[in-house]
């Protein structure tokens, strides 16, 4: 069976119909973008930091195998068990085996996009492991059976009354009490006993340091620290691209991460994990899952520089108005649109088109990924692999032919009374219909520029010559 | 200097006044301007949709039409961006490279090449909001971009501020994209229209009577959104204001 491409346009249309959610989503994320700008203005060295971050990442990615081996050797010296997972299935199997060996039945975890990528919960739950997300937004999404809609603020598309309803269903709270504080309290009350009795804890990792064999987790809720330290078993799932060579490089990234993400100078908790606590075990699973394949893609490999700050999503006018779930993928927004097709070209073939390519994403990206240029390149690749809808492909083909032949083109423009009636018909065919759903069509004019010029300039020139 | 005037298909068909103003304005500065009659399109719509090969015929024609000129000027930032930065469906001969190197959007041509700042004939006693299209702003860099924290500059403002009687309204999100985006405006109709509506509302709330821009395609889209939603705001291309249109 052929996979159907994600219909971003339709999902976005649904999202837009709901004014309160749309307005909140747009304004909340725009607010983050503005806070990010303020932080940028405070640091005169901002552009220098971006260049440095980009260079460090490119250098690391160019030498990834060596640095990964260095990390592995140092991590083992620190007493960390290191595992390699080629793909999602292998990752899930490894995690499952570790849990089984320890007879662990309940797992508390902090937000990690890689485990989302691997659909780890879906794998563990049928095997009798109860997984509880400890990040507030992620927990809301878990209870609601949805993917995170944003890589930093997973439930940003929800309003507090939505959360109140979800909590009422699972925590027996008052469905009409949508005060953010009391909602946070209900989550705390529900989560604490689970955290205290959990058999195992899991975190992601924002940065991996080759030189020290350690990794760093940044959160604002402190939940990762609880997940990592309360149970006697800590499993960390890390995408291999998260590597930096030296401890000294970290400063660059830590300074950029939270400023880009939320417009705050630093995350509340920036925890370095160097090895297991006394009497407990620490496992690191290094996940590839398509990353080395992406590394080999000449035009797209720099997308691996991403530090998952979400700034490109916050600034993206399309993302802000369509909501993250409309992308139908674990990674949404501009960065999602350039990495999702590497997971499944057909399924995510529409995402590089869900952009105006305005370029704002590229400008905010702290590691200088040329996101909008990659979107442009992806369009070419997808069109060449015939992942475009038939009608669109045909129209472009026809338009391309017509626009190469001035005589035919003019005949088409001048064929009937006004340009308005003809131009859309031949250039965009039946395609102009969606235009008028929410917009008026441009007004007809008496004369094209072309015929004005002929009449007012060419004739005059000829007259001038004969005179 | 011999100038070839390119009037993009949208402008030819829907905004001929913009084409006329561009021509007259260049002539007012003593330029020798030709309009090659066989022109059609720069190839951008096809290339932007990923169908780069389908852009080849239009690009080849463009080069045939314009290779003989010292400068190619057009009242459209996104077309200038296409020619300059993405015009690669055809082999890159010397002619093609010449065309690409010498293609200018009107504002940057006036500002950077002709170095003009005075428009003694121009008067526009209205409050206007400037729409920096993404093609001019981020691709051609005719103004500073808020994301980069650059020292503020704006070529279109440098020119507009010399017009008698004009005043400006500043929207809250001065460099957010308006949602036109080429074929995006049709394939992602809902998002596109919503972005356009937000844009015109932002300008209207700031007190603009007119939205002025160097890109007709963005304005065609915004005008459609404003009219449908009943936002009372008018649209004018920067070439027309600089050429002395009073309305
Ligand atoms: S692509 Fe850049 S801006 Fe977007 S999430 Fe990654 S690092 Fe942040």
PDB file of C-alpha atoms in Angstrom, chain A residues 460-467:
ATOM      1  CA  UNK A 460       5.195  57.214 -31.534  1.00  0.00           C
ATOM      2  CA  UNK A 461       8.673  55.940 -32.397  1.00  0.00           C
ATOM      3  CA  UNK A 462       7.530  54.889 -35.857  1.00  0.00           C
ATOM      4  CA  UNK A 463       5.842  58.245 -36.419  1.00  0.00           C
ATOM      5  CA  UNK A 464       8.996  59.974 -35.296  1.00  0.00           C
ATOM      6  CA  UNK A 465      11.006  57.992 -37.819  1.00  0.00           C
ATOM      7  CA  UNK A 466       8.721  58.670 -40.762  1.00  0.00           C
ATOM      8  CA  UNK A 467       8.397  62.354 -39.960  1.00  0.00           C
TER       9      UNK A 467
END
